[in-house]
């Protein structure tokens, strides 16, 4: 960012608690005599049910919209890349704003507004897709989307809806998965791991079940029926989630207490700001244009300060490492889905393969607590990310050796290495994701603007994601996918290397010299 224009003395003064928390991402050692209060099981169940409903809608739309685009435009990756590029670009610009919403306004109101927004734009996207399906007839007779005003207009609705969907989803993720989870954990490292693991398992379950559900709809009925049915589900889930998020919020007294503390601090800041201005100043308000320019400059300065402060701390390297992992086509997203569809793989088969990858990801969430217990949080992340690198290597190789021509299925050995390597890489990926999430939560736990800084990691991830779509727009032919895969593998290696820098900064070294440290899972337990 443009941090050069900001003087160093303008940075907020860090409190001793913030310095102490950010000095290490290792979980605190908890004394057995002062064990944390157990989590309220009923309250936790309400939170997880709410997260299940929200995640189901997000994952369904994530798979369905790309599947519809691939069906409408079967000969090119360009429309799906344009969709991903634009939606990700908007997320880069507005992710920080989403974090500030959570910091500055009542969390429950922000989440409920985001729920309504997501459901309405999802219905609009499904409606626009339905209009395109009816207008185009059979997919094989489909003309280019911009060939008629109706088709180009509906495609625009899909893209704009995707932008609003993405930023609203980011707001909910920051508020619930970051802020609420950290507050509910109450400073307990064990509770934080438990909550993060449950939330991630729900995400992965939805990644497994939602594509299978969408594929069942498209296979058993039709794409048109699927669009209508999914739109109805979104409308029903909106009513359920608006009610259930309130139930979940009220079941956790810690959330209400934290919100009350934020409201009191905000009122005090507002009062202090008001008494700095004379009655004459208040009697003669500035012109609207001047007010808007002043607010815009203040927001820009806040964003620059946030970026500069975030970049000064060791956790920034961890955030940068996971961001590199988003510049990849080696995952079951819309881009790789388009490539695999060009090689005559059916929707049920692709949904099944994606499901196996999600099962492997669930295994990663099971492995993470064990790795953290045996290795410590930082080293567990290091083992996880490098295992992803190793498993993706055969995937890259088979895209160059024995790869089929467009429209043809791959040989059995080639497909086995491709899908097998992808599946095994998900174990390391999701274990690392949980490690990095906990590192970020611990590092920012006591920061007064933790949600604003947390959202900056989303911005970095979205930058990498957008670069991926730039890559696939340039290399839009399925036959060019292997070059995008090579760039993706290099990006994953860059992420693993960046994390090594974080490990070095946190622990003072990367490799241990004793046999007991080299094989900690077999010989000893880290304390």
Short mmCIF file of C-alpha atoms in Angstrom, two decimals:
data_model
loop_
_atom_site.label_atom_id
_atom_site.label_comp_id
_atom_site.label_asym_id
_atom_site.label_seq_id
_atom_site.Cartn_x
_atom_site.Cartn_y
_atom_site.Cartn_z
CA UNK A 1 0.00 0.00 0.00
CA UNK A 2 0.94 3.70 -0.15
CA UNK A 3 2.58 3.67 3.28
CA UNK A 4 5.42 5.97 2.22
CA UNK A 5 3.11 8.96 2.55
CA UNK A 6 2.52 8.28 6.25
CA UNK A 7 5.06 9.28 8.88
CA UNK A 8 6.16 6.63 11.36
CA UNK A 9 5.05 8.72 14.33
CA UNK A 10 1.47 8.62 13.03
CA UNK A 11 1.19 4.91 13.83
CA UNK A 12 -0.97 3.99 16.81
CA UNK A 13 0.91 3.37 20.02
CA UNK A 14 0.90 -0.33 20.87
CA UNK A 15 -0.17 -1.38 24.30
CA UNK A 16 1.99 -3.73 26.40
CA UNK A 17 -0.71 -6.38 26.07
CA UNK A 18 -0.62 -6.11 22.29
CA UNK A 19 3.16 -6.36 22.23
CA UNK A 20 3.06 -9.42 24.45
CA UNK A 21 0.34 -11.15 22.43
CA UNK A 22 1.93 -10.49 19.06
CA UNK A 23 5.37 -11.62 20.17
CA UNK A 24 4.48 -15.26 19.65
CA UNK A 25 1.77 -17.25 18.00
CA UNK A 26 2.35 -20.28 20.20
CA UNK A 27 -0.68 -21.21 22.33
CA UNK A 28 -0.34 -20.32 26.01
CA UNK A 29 0.32 -23.13 28.41
CA UNK A 30 -2.73 -23.56 30.59
CA UNK A 31 -2.41 -24.64 34.19
CA UNK A 32 -4.56 -27.66 34.96
CA UNK A 33 -5.58 -26.04 38.26
CA UNK A 34 -7.04 -23.05 36.40
CA UNK A 35 -8.74 -24.88 33.54
CA UNK A 36 -11.08 -22.71 31.47
CA UNK A 37 -14.85 -22.89 31.96
CA UNK A 38 -16.31 -25.60 29.68
CA UNK A 39 -18.16 -24.37 26.62
CA UNK A 40 -21.94 -24.27 26.83
CA UNK A 41 -22.90 -27.23 24.63
CA UNK A 42 -26.38 -25.96 23.80
CA UNK A 43 -25.10 -22.50 22.94
CA UNK A 44 -22.33 -24.03 20.81
CA UNK A 45 -24.91 -26.15 18.99
CA UNK A 46 -26.93 -23.05 18.05
CA UNK A 47 -23.81 -21.37 16.67
CA UNK A 48 -22.85 -24.44 14.63
CA UNK A 49 -26.37 -24.86 13.23
CA UNK A 50 -26.33 -21.24 12.11
CA UNK A 51 -22.90 -21.68 10.55
CA UNK A 52 -24.08 -24.85 8.80
CA UNK A 53 -26.99 -23.03 7.16
CA UNK A 54 -24.84 -20.07 6.10
CA UNK A 55 -22.00 -22.24 4.83
CA UNK A 56 -24.42 -24.48 2.91
CA UNK A 57 -25.76 -21.49 0.99
CA UNK A 58 -22.28 -20.15 0.27
CA UNK A 59 -20.87 -23.49 -0.93
CA UNK A 60 -23.94 -24.28 -2.99
CA UNK A 61 -23.72 -20.96 -4.83
CA UNK A 62 -19.94 -21.32 -5.17
CA UNK A 63 -20.35 -24.60 -7.06
CA UNK A 64 -23.66 -23.95 -8.83
CA UNK A 65 -22.84 -20.57 -10.40
CA UNK A 66 -19.58 -21.86 -11.88
CA UNK A 67 -21.32 -25.02 -13.05
CA UNK A 68 -24.01 -22.96 -14.78
CA UNK A 69 -21.37 -20.75 -16.42
CA UNK A 70 -19.43 -23.78 -17.63
CA UNK A 71 -22.64 -25.25 -19.05
CA UNK A 72 -23.55 -22.03 -20.81
CA UNK A 73 -20.03 -21.47 -22.16
CA UNK A 74 -18.55 -24.96 -22.68
CA UNK A 75 -15.68 -24.05 -25.00
CA UNK A 76 -13.77 -21.46 -22.95
CA UNK A 77 -12.62 -20.67 -19.42
CA UNK A 78 -13.05 -16.93 -20.06
CA UNK A 79 -16.55 -16.26 -18.61
CA UNK A 80 -15.77 -18.10 -15.38
CA UNK A 81 -12.45 -16.24 -15.19
CA UNK A 82 -14.13 -12.87 -15.75
CA UNK A 83 -16.63 -13.67 -13.00
CA UNK A 84 -13.88 -14.68 -10.59
CA UNK A 85 -11.68 -11.72 -11.52
CA UNK A 86 -14.35 -9.07 -10.98
CA UNK A 87 -15.76 -10.53 -7.76
CA UNK A 88 -12.29 -10.95 -6.31
CA UNK A 89 -11.26 -7.43 -7.32
CA UNK A 90 -14.21 -6.00 -5.43
CA UNK A 91 -13.30 -8.11 -2.40
CA UNK A 92 -9.74 -6.71 -2.47
CA UNK A 93 -11.03 -3.16 -2.37
CA UNK A 94 -13.78 -3.64 0.20
CA UNK A 95 -12.50 -6.37 2.58
CA UNK A 96 -10.94 -3.78 4.88
CA UNK A 97 -14.21 -1.87 4.90
CA UNK A 98 -16.03 -5.08 5.87
CA UNK A 99 -13.70 -5.51 8.85
CA UNK A 100 -14.29 -1.91 9.96
CA UNK A 101 -18.06 -2.51 9.83
CA UNK A 102 -17.62 -5.28 12.38
CA UNK A 103 -15.42 -3.07 14.56
CA UNK A 104 -17.63 0.03 14.40
CA UNK A 105 -21.22 -1.24 14.39
CA UNK A 106 -23.32 -3.68 16.39
CA UNK A 107 -22.18 -7.15 15.36
CA UNK A 108 -25.63 -8.74 15.36
CA UNK A 109 -27.07 -6.02 13.13
CA UNK A 110 -24.15 -6.29 10.72
CA UNK A 111 -24.49 -10.07 10.48
CA UNK A 112 -28.26 -9.98 9.98
CA UNK A 113 -27.95 -7.33 7.26
CA UNK A 114 -25.29 -9.44 5.54
CA UNK A 115 -27.53 -12.53 5.69
CA UNK A 116 -30.41 -10.71 3.97
CA UNK A 117 -28.04 -9.27 1.36
CA UNK A 118 -26.48 -12.64 0.52
CA UNK A 119 -29.81 -14.41 0.15
CA UNK A 120 -31.31 -11.70 -2.06
CA UNK A 121 -28.32 -11.52 -4.42
CA UNK A 122 -28.11 -15.32 -4.60
CA UNK A 123 -31.77 -15.40 -5.70
CA UNK A 124 -30.96 -12.71 -8.27
CA UNK A 125 -28.03 -14.76 -9.60
CA UNK A 126 -30.13 -17.92 -9.89
CA UNK A 127 -32.87 -15.93 -11.59
CA UNK A 128 -30.42 -14.44 -14.11
CA UNK A 129 -28.95 -17.87 -14.77
CA UNK A 130 -32.44 -19.25 -15.34
CA UNK A 131 -33.14 -16.49 -17.86
CA UNK A 132 -29.91 -17.36 -19.72
CA UNK A 133 -30.80 -21.04 -19.73
CA UNK A 134 -34.24 -20.37 -21.19
CA UNK A 135 -32.87 -17.87 -23.73
CA UNK A 136 -30.07 -20.11 -24.92
CA UNK A 137 -31.99 -23.34 -25.29
CA UNK A 138 -29.65 -26.33 -25.28
CA UNK A 139 -26.05 -25.60 -24.24
CA UNK A 140 -24.63 -26.90 -27.54
CA UNK A 141 -26.60 -24.24 -29.41
CA UNK A 142 -25.55 -21.45 -27.10
CA UNK A 143 -24.24 -18.26 -28.68
CA UNK A 144 -21.76 -15.94 -27.04
CA UNK A 145 -23.26 -14.34 -23.89
CA UNK A 146 -22.79 -10.79 -25.12
CA UNK A 147 -24.47 -11.42 -28.48
CA UNK A 148 -27.88 -10.11 -27.26
CA UNK A 149 -28.86 -7.33 -24.83
CA UNK A 150 -30.82 -9.78 -22.65
CA UNK A 151 -27.94 -12.25 -22.37
CA UNK A 152 -25.31 -9.61 -21.65
CA UNK A 153 -27.62 -8.00 -19.09
CA UNK A 154 -28.19 -11.28 -17.27
CA UNK A 155 -24.47 -12.04 -17.27
CA UNK A 156 -23.91 -8.58 -15.73
CA UNK A 157 -26.47 -9.35 -13.01
CA UNK A 158 -24.63 -12.59 -12.22
CA UNK A 159 -21.28 -10.78 -11.92
CA UNK A 160 -22.63 -7.88 -9.82
CA UNK A 161 -24.49 -10.33 -7.61
CA UNK A 162 -21.27 -12.29 -7.15
CA UNK A 163 -19.47 -9.12 -6.03
CA UNK A 164 -22.11 -8.33 -3.40
CA UNK A 165 -22.21 -11.99 -2.35
CA UNK A 166 -18.44 -12.07 -1.84
CA UNK A 167 -18.18 -8.94 0.30
CA UNK A 168 -21.23 -9.91 2.41
CA UNK A 169 -19.76 -13.37 2.95
CA UNK A 170 -16.47 -11.79 4.05
CA UNK A 171 -18.34 -9.62 6.56
CA UNK A 172 -20.05 -12.65 8.10
CA UNK A 173 -16.79 -14.59 8.16
CA UNK A 174 -14.94 -11.79 9.97
CA UNK A 175 -17.78 -11.26 12.44
CA UNK A 176 -18.63 -14.87 13.28
CA UNK A 177 -15.63 -17.07 12.43
CA UNK A 178 -13.03 -14.57 13.69
CA UNK A 179 -14.52 -12.11 16.15
CA UNK A 180 -17.26 -14.21 17.79
CA UNK A 181 -15.13 -17.35 17.97
CA UNK A 182 -12.25 -15.46 19.60
CA UNK A 183 -14.62 -13.85 22.12
CA UNK A 184 -16.37 -17.11 22.97
CA UNK A 185 -13.02 -18.88 23.49
CA UNK A 186 -12.33 -16.42 26.32
CA UNK A 187 -8.55 -16.63 26.02
CA UNK A 188 -8.46 -20.45 26.14
CA UNK A 189 -6.19 -21.98 23.51
CA UNK A 190 -8.02 -25.31 23.80
CA UNK A 191 -11.42 -23.70 23.27
CA UNK A 192 -10.06 -21.75 20.29
CA UNK A 193 -8.79 -24.92 18.63
CA UNK A 194 -12.10 -26.69 19.30
CA UNK A 195 -14.22 -23.87 17.89
CA UNK A 196 -12.03 -23.38 14.82
CA UNK A 197 -12.02 -27.11 14.13
CA UNK A 198 -15.80 -27.42 14.38
CA UNK A 199 -16.34 -24.44 12.09
CA UNK A 200 -13.87 -25.75 9.50
CA UNK A 201 -15.40 -29.23 9.56
CA UNK A 202 -18.79 -27.72 8.81
CA UNK A 203 -17.26 -25.77 5.91
CA UNK A 204 -15.70 -28.92 4.54
CA UNK A 205 -18.87 -30.95 4.99
CA UNK A 206 -20.75 -28.34 2.97
CA UNK A 207 -18.00 -28.42 0.34
CA UNK A 208 -18.58 -32.16 0.15
CA UNK A 209 -22.38 -32.30 0.25
CA UNK A 210 -23.39 -29.13 -1.60
CA UNK A 211 -21.75 -30.06 -4.97
CA UNK A 212 -23.22 -33.55 -4.73
CA UNK A 213 -26.62 -32.03 -4.06
CA UNK A 214 -26.34 -29.61 -7.00
CA UNK A 215 -25.13 -32.41 -9.29
CA UNK A 216 -28.07 -34.56 -8.20
CA UNK A 217 -30.46 -31.76 -9.12
CA UNK A 218 -28.90 -31.17 -12.54
CA UNK A 219 -28.63 -34.89 -13.34
CA UNK A 220 -32.01 -36.09 -12.03
CA UNK A 221 -33.98 -33.07 -13.25
CA UNK A 222 -32.40 -30.25 -15.25
CA UNK A 223 -30.30 -27.11 -14.92
CA UNK A 224 -33.44 -25.00 -15.08
CA UNK A 225 -35.10 -26.92 -12.26
CA UNK A 226 -31.89 -26.68 -10.23
CA UNK A 227 -31.83 -22.88 -10.55
CA UNK A 228 -35.48 -22.59 -9.45
CA UNK A 229 -35.08 -25.04 -6.56
CA UNK A 230 -31.88 -23.42 -5.24
CA UNK A 231 -33.52 -20.00 -5.37
CA UNK A 232 -36.37 -21.31 -3.21
CA UNK A 233 -33.95 -22.81 -0.70
CA UNK A 234 -32.13 -19.48 -0.35
CA UNK A 235 -35.39 -17.66 0.40
CA UNK A 236 -36.31 -20.24 3.06
CA UNK A 237 -32.85 -20.18 4.64
CA UNK A 238 -32.96 -16.39 4.93
CA UNK A 239 -35.95 -16.59 7.29
CA UNK A 240 -34.34 -19.39 9.31
CA UNK A 241 -30.94 -17.67 9.63
CA UNK A 242 -32.40 -14.30 10.65
CA UNK A 243 -34.15 -16.03 13.56
CA UNK A 244 -31.39 -18.46 14.47
CA UNK A 245 -28.51 -15.96 14.50
CA UNK A 246 -30.38 -14.00 17.19
CA UNK A 247 -30.86 -17.17 19.24
CA UNK A 248 -27.17 -17.99 18.91
CA UNK A 249 -26.09 -14.46 19.89
CA UNK A 250 -28.26 -14.43 23.00
CA UNK A 251 -27.00 -17.83 24.16
CA UNK A 252 -23.45 -16.45 24.62
CA UNK A 253 -23.27 -13.77 27.35
CA UNK A 254 -19.64 -13.09 26.36
CA UNK A 255 -20.78 -11.75 22.99
CA UNK A 256 -23.18 -9.28 24.58
CA UNK A 257 -20.58 -8.19 27.11
CA UNK A 258 -17.97 -7.63 24.41
CA UNK A 259 -20.46 -5.66 22.33
CA UNK A 260 -21.41 -3.52 25.33
CA UNK A 261 -17.73 -2.75 25.95
CA UNK A 262 -17.26 -1.74 22.29
CA UNK A 263 -20.37 0.45 22.39
CA UNK A 264 -19.16 2.19 25.55
CA UNK A 265 -15.71 2.81 24.04
CA UNK A 266 -17.27 4.15 20.85
CA UNK A 267 -19.54 6.54 22.77
CA UNK A 268 -16.56 7.80 24.75
CA UNK A 269 -14.60 8.46 21.56
CA UNK A 270 -17.59 10.25 20.08
CA UNK A 271 -17.98 12.38 23.20
CA UNK A 272 -14.29 13.30 23.23
CA UNK A 273 -14.49 14.22 19.56
CA UNK A 274 -17.51 16.47 20.10
CA UNK A 275 -15.98 18.48 22.93
CA UNK A 276 -12.98 19.32 20.74
CA UNK A 277 -15.19 21.49 18.51
CA UNK A 278 -16.60 24.84 19.55
CA UNK A 279 -20.37 25.62 19.38
CA UNK A 280 -19.60 28.00 16.52
CA UNK A 281 -18.07 25.19 14.50
CA UNK A 282 -21.16 23.05 15.04
CA UNK A 283 -23.48 25.93 14.12
CA UNK A 284 -21.84 26.42 10.75
CA UNK A 285 -21.46 22.98 9.14
CA UNK A 286 -18.96 22.52 6.33
CA UNK A 287 -20.16 22.04 2.74
CA UNK A 288 -21.16 18.49 1.81
CA UNK A 289 -18.33 18.12 -0.71
CA UNK A 290 -15.78 19.12 1.90
CA UNK A 291 -17.25 16.67 4.41
CA UNK A 292 -17.11 13.82 1.89
CA UNK A 293 -13.53 14.62 0.91
CA UNK A 294 -12.53 14.84 4.58
CA UNK A 295 -14.16 11.50 5.39
CA UNK A 296 -12.62 9.88 2.34
CA UNK A 297 -9.17 11.11 3.30
CA UNK A 298 -9.66 9.90 6.88
CA UNK A 299 -10.71 6.45 5.66
CA UNK A 300 -7.74 6.27 3.32
CA UNK A 301 -5.37 7.27 6.10
CA UNK A 302 -6.89 4.64 8.41
CA UNK A 303 -6.43 1.98 5.73
CA UNK A 304 -2.79 2.96 5.17
CA UNK A 305 -2.13 2.94 8.91
CA UNK A 306 -3.74 -0.48 9.26
CA UNK A 307 -1.64 -1.92 6.45
CA UNK A 308 1.57 -0.43 7.81
CA UNK A 309 0.91 -1.65 11.34
CA UNK A 310 -0.08 -5.13 10.13
CA UNK A 311 3.07 -5.42 8.02
CA UNK A 312 5.32 -4.64 11.01
CA UNK A 313 4.44 -7.75 12.99
CA UNK A 314 5.62 -11.35 12.50
CA UNK A 315 2.07 -12.62 11.87
CA UNK A 316 2.14 -10.73 8.56
CA UNK A 317 4.51 -13.36 7.15
CA UNK A 318 2.09 -16.11 8.17
CA UNK A 319 -0.78 -14.24 6.50
CA UNK A 320 1.32 -13.69 3.38
CA UNK A 321 2.16 -17.40 3.27
CA UNK A 322 -1.47 -18.52 3.23
CA UNK A 323 -2.28 -15.80 0.69
CA UNK A 324 0.18 -17.34 -1.78
CA UNK A 325 -1.90 -20.52 -1.63
CA UNK A 326 -4.83 -18.68 -3.20
CA UNK A 327 -2.92 -18.09 -6.44
CA UNK A 328 -3.61 -21.61 -7.62
CA UNK A 329 -5.78 -23.45 -10.10
CA UNK A 330 -4.85 -26.75 -8.42
CA UNK A 331 -8.07 -26.96 -6.43
CA UNK A 332 -11.63 -27.92 -7.25
CA UNK A 333 -12.79 -24.38 -8.00
CA UNK A 334 -14.49 -23.07 -11.11
CA UNK A 335 -11.29 -22.90 -13.17
CA UNK A 336 -10.23 -26.50 -12.70
CA UNK A 337 -13.85 -27.58 -13.00
CA UNK A 338 -13.93 -25.97 -16.45
CA UNK A 339 -10.72 -27.77 -17.43
CA UNK A 340 -11.99 -31.16 -16.26
CA UNK A 341 -15.35 -30.66 -17.98
CA UNK A 342 -13.44 -30.12 -21.25
CA UNK A 343 -12.07 -33.67 -20.85
CA UNK A 344 -15.54 -35.27 -20.79
CA UNK A 345 -15.80 -35.88 -17.03
CA UNK A 346 -19.45 -35.97 -15.95
CA UNK A 347 -20.98 -33.73 -13.28
CA UNK A 348 -21.58 -36.63 -10.81
CA UNK A 349 -17.99 -37.85 -11.25
CA UNK A 350 -16.56 -34.37 -10.63
CA UNK A 351 -18.81 -33.89 -7.63
CA UNK A 352 -17.64 -37.26 -6.31
CA UNK A 353 -13.97 -36.37 -6.78
CA UNK A 354 -14.54 -33.04 -5.11
CA UNK A 355 -16.23 -34.94 -2.29
CA UNK A 356 -13.20 -37.17 -1.82
CA UNK A 357 -11.02 -34.08 -1.66
CA UNK A 358 -13.27 -32.67 1.03
CA UNK A 359 -13.06 -35.93 3.00
CA UNK A 360 -9.28 -35.57 2.85
CA UNK A 361 -9.67 -32.00 4.07
CA UNK A 362 -11.71 -33.27 7.00
CA UNK A 363 -8.82 -35.61 7.76
CA UNK A 364 -6.63 -32.52 7.83
CA UNK A 365 -8.84 -30.94 10.49
CA UNK A 366 -8.49 -34.13 12.53
CA UNK A 367 -4.71 -34.13 12.09
CA UNK A 368 -4.20 -30.48 13.06
CA UNK A 369 -4.93 -30.81 16.83
CA UNK A 370 -2.62 -33.85 16.98
CA UNK A 371 0.15 -32.03 15.13
CA UNK A 372 -0.23 -28.98 17.37
CA UNK A 373 -0.06 -31.17 20.47
CA UNK A 374 3.08 -32.98 19.31
CA UNK A 375 4.90 -30.21 17.43
CA UNK A 376 3.56 -26.91 18.66
CA UNK A 377 1.41 -24.57 16.56
CA UNK A 378 4.09 -22.95 14.40
CA UNK A 379 5.92 -26.18 13.51
CA UNK A 380 2.61 -27.96 12.83
CA UNK A 381 1.90 -25.31 10.22
CA UNK A 382 5.33 -25.84 8.67
CA UNK A 383 4.90 -29.60 8.34
CA UNK A 384 1.41 -29.12 6.89
CA UNK A 385 2.23 -26.62 4.16
CA UNK A 386 5.27 -28.55 2.95
CA UNK A 387 3.25 -31.76 2.80
CA UNK A 388 0.91 -29.92 0.41
CA UNK A 389 3.86 -29.00 -1.79
CA UNK A 390 5.05 -32.62 -1.96
CA UNK A 391 1.59 -33.97 -2.80
CA UNK A 392 0.99 -31.43 -5.58
CA UNK A 393 4.19 -32.36 -7.39
CA UNK A 394 2.75 -35.49 -9.12
CA UNK A 395 -0.36 -33.47 -10.05
CA UNK A 396 1.84 -31.01 -11.92
CA UNK A 397 3.83 -33.80 -13.60
CA UNK A 398 0.79 -35.60 -15.03
CA UNK A 399 -0.43 -32.40 -16.64
CA UNK A 400 2.70 -32.57 -18.80
CA UNK A 401 3.22 -36.33 -19.09
CA UNK A 402 0.40 -38.41 -20.56
CA UNK A 403 -2.14 -35.57 -20.46
CA UNK A 404 -5.13 -36.18 -22.79
CA UNK A 405 -6.21 -33.97 -25.69
CA UNK A 406 -9.23 -31.70 -25.29
CA UNK A 407 -12.46 -33.68 -25.31
CA UNK A 408 -10.70 -36.95 -24.37
CA UNK A 409 -10.49 -38.77 -21.05
CA UNK A 410 -7.09 -39.25 -19.42
CA UNK A 411 -5.47 -42.71 -19.06
CA UNK A 412 -6.26 -44.43 -15.79
CA UNK A 413 -2.77 -43.96 -14.32
CA UNK A 414 -2.78 -40.27 -15.24
CA UNK A 415 -6.19 -39.68 -13.67
CA UNK A 416 -5.18 -41.63 -10.56
CA UNK A 417 -2.11 -39.43 -10.00
CA UNK A 418 -4.07 -36.27 -10.77
CA UNK A 419 -7.00 -36.90 -8.45
CA UNK A 420 -4.93 -38.81 -5.87
CA UNK A 421 -2.33 -36.07 -5.56
CA UNK A 422 -5.07 -33.44 -5.30
CA UNK A 423 -6.80 -35.41 -2.59
CA UNK A 424 -3.69 -35.95 -0.46
CA UNK A 425 -2.68 -32.30 -0.77
CA UNK A 426 -5.96 -31.28 0.90
CA UNK A 427 -4.83 -32.88 4.17
CA UNK A 428 -1.86 -30.55 4.47
CA UNK A 429 -3.80 -27.57 3.11
CA UNK A 430 -6.58 -27.68 5.68
CA UNK A 431 -4.29 -28.54 8.56
CA UNK A 432 -2.22 -25.49 7.64
CA UNK A 433 -5.35 -23.37 7.27
CA UNK A 434 -6.37 -24.17 10.85
CA UNK A 435 -2.84 -23.53 12.16
CA UNK A 436 -2.62 -20.17 10.42
CA UNK A 437 -6.11 -19.15 11.54
CA UNK A 438 -5.24 -19.80 15.18
CA UNK A 439 -1.93 -17.95 14.81
CA UNK A 440 -3.81 -14.92 13.49
CA UNK A 441 -6.44 -15.06 16.22
CA UNK A 442 -3.85 -15.30 18.99
CA UNK A 443 -1.71 -12.54 17.51
CA UNK A 444 -4.62 -10.08 17.25
CA UNK A 445 -6.67 -11.24 20.25
CA UNK A 446 -6.09 -8.07 22.31
CA UNK A 447 -5.76 -5.62 19.45
CA UNK A 448 -8.43 -2.87 19.60
CA UNK A 449 -9.00 -3.10 15.83
CA UNK A 450 -8.53 -6.82 15.38
CA UNK A 451 -11.36 -7.17 12.86
CA UNK A 452 -9.99 -4.40 10.64
CA UNK A 453 -6.55 -6.04 10.62
CA UNK A 454 -8.02 -9.52 10.17
CA UNK A 455 -9.83 -8.29 7.07
CA UNK A 456 -6.47 -7.26 5.58
CA UNK A 457 -5.54 -10.93 5.32
CA UNK A 458 -8.71 -11.41 3.29
CA UNK A 459 -7.53 -8.60 1.03
CA UNK A 460 -4.17 -10.31 0.47
CA UNK A 461 -5.88 -13.61 -0.23
CA UNK A 462 -8.18 -11.90 -2.72
CA UNK A 463 -5.23 -10.25 -4.47
CA UNK A 464 -3.71 -13.69 -5.04
CA UNK A 465 -7.11 -15.03 -6.08
CA UNK A 466 -7.52 -12.22 -8.60
CA UNK A 467 -4.09 -12.88 -10.06
CA UNK A 468 -5.23 -16.46 -10.59
CA UNK A 469 -8.14 -15.23 -12.68
CA UNK A 470 -5.84 -12.93 -14.64
CA UNK A 471 -3.74 -16.00 -15.33
CA UNK A 472 -6.71 -18.04 -16.53
CA UNK A 473 -8.05 -15.18 -18.65
CA UNK A 474 -4.71 -15.03 -20.46
CA UNK A 475 -4.51 -18.84 -20.61
CA UNK A 476 -8.22 -19.39 -21.26
CA UNK A 477 -7.97 -22.51 -23.46
CA UNK A 478 -8.17 -25.88 -21.68
CA UNK A 479 -4.97 -26.92 -23.50
CA UNK A 480 -3.14 -24.06 -21.73
CA UNK A 481 -4.21 -25.17 -18.27
CA UNK A 482 -0.87 -26.86 -17.64
CA UNK A 483 0.93 -23.50 -17.74
CA UNK A 484 -1.49 -22.06 -15.21
CA UNK A 485 -0.85 -25.17 -13.09
CA UNK A 486 2.91 -24.58 -13.23
CA UNK A 487 2.47 -20.99 -12.06
CA UNK A 488 0.20 -22.27 -9.30
CA UNK A 489 2.74 -24.79 -8.06
CA UNK A 490 5.40 -22.06 -7.96
CA UNK A 491 3.00 -19.94 -5.91
CA UNK A 492 2.41 -22.75 -3.40
CA UNK A 493 6.18 -23.18 -3.07
CA UNK A 494 6.49 -19.43 -2.48
CA UNK A 495 3.90 -19.70 0.29
CA UNK A 496 5.80 -22.54 1.96
CA UNK A 497 9.06 -20.57 1.70
CA UNK A 498 7.42 -17.47 3.18
CA UNK A 499 6.17 -19.54 6.08
CA UNK A 500 9.71 -20.74 6.69
CA UNK A 501 10.64 -17.08 7.19
CA UNK A 502 7.84 -16.81 9.74
CA UNK A 503 9.08 -19.96 11.51
CA UNK A 504 12.61 -18.53 11.63
CA UNK A 505 11.33 -15.24 13.05
CA UNK A 506 9.17 -16.89 15.69
CA UNK A 507 11.46 -19.73 16.80
CA UNK A 508 14.91 -18.41 15.90
CA UNK A 509 15.65 -21.48 13.75
CA UNK A 510 14.03 -23.69 11.11
CA UNK A 511 15.57 -27.13 11.63
CA UNK A 512 16.49 -28.89 14.86
CA UNK A 513 19.63 -30.90 15.33
CA UNK A 514 18.63 -33.56 17.82
CA UNK A 515 16.99 -36.81 16.72
CA UNK A 516 14.29 -36.23 19.30
CA UNK A 517 13.36 -32.96 17.60
CA UNK A 518 13.59 -34.32 14.07
CA UNK A 519 11.07 -37.10 14.83
CA UNK A 520 8.89 -35.51 17.55
CA UNK A 521 5.77 -37.47 16.62
CA UNK A 522 7.52 -40.74 17.46
CA UNK A 523 9.85 -39.89 20.32
CA UNK A 524 8.39 -37.20 22.52
CA UNK A 525 5.59 -34.79 23.23
CA UNK A 526 6.20 -31.04 23.00
CA UNK A 527 5.40 -29.18 26.20
#
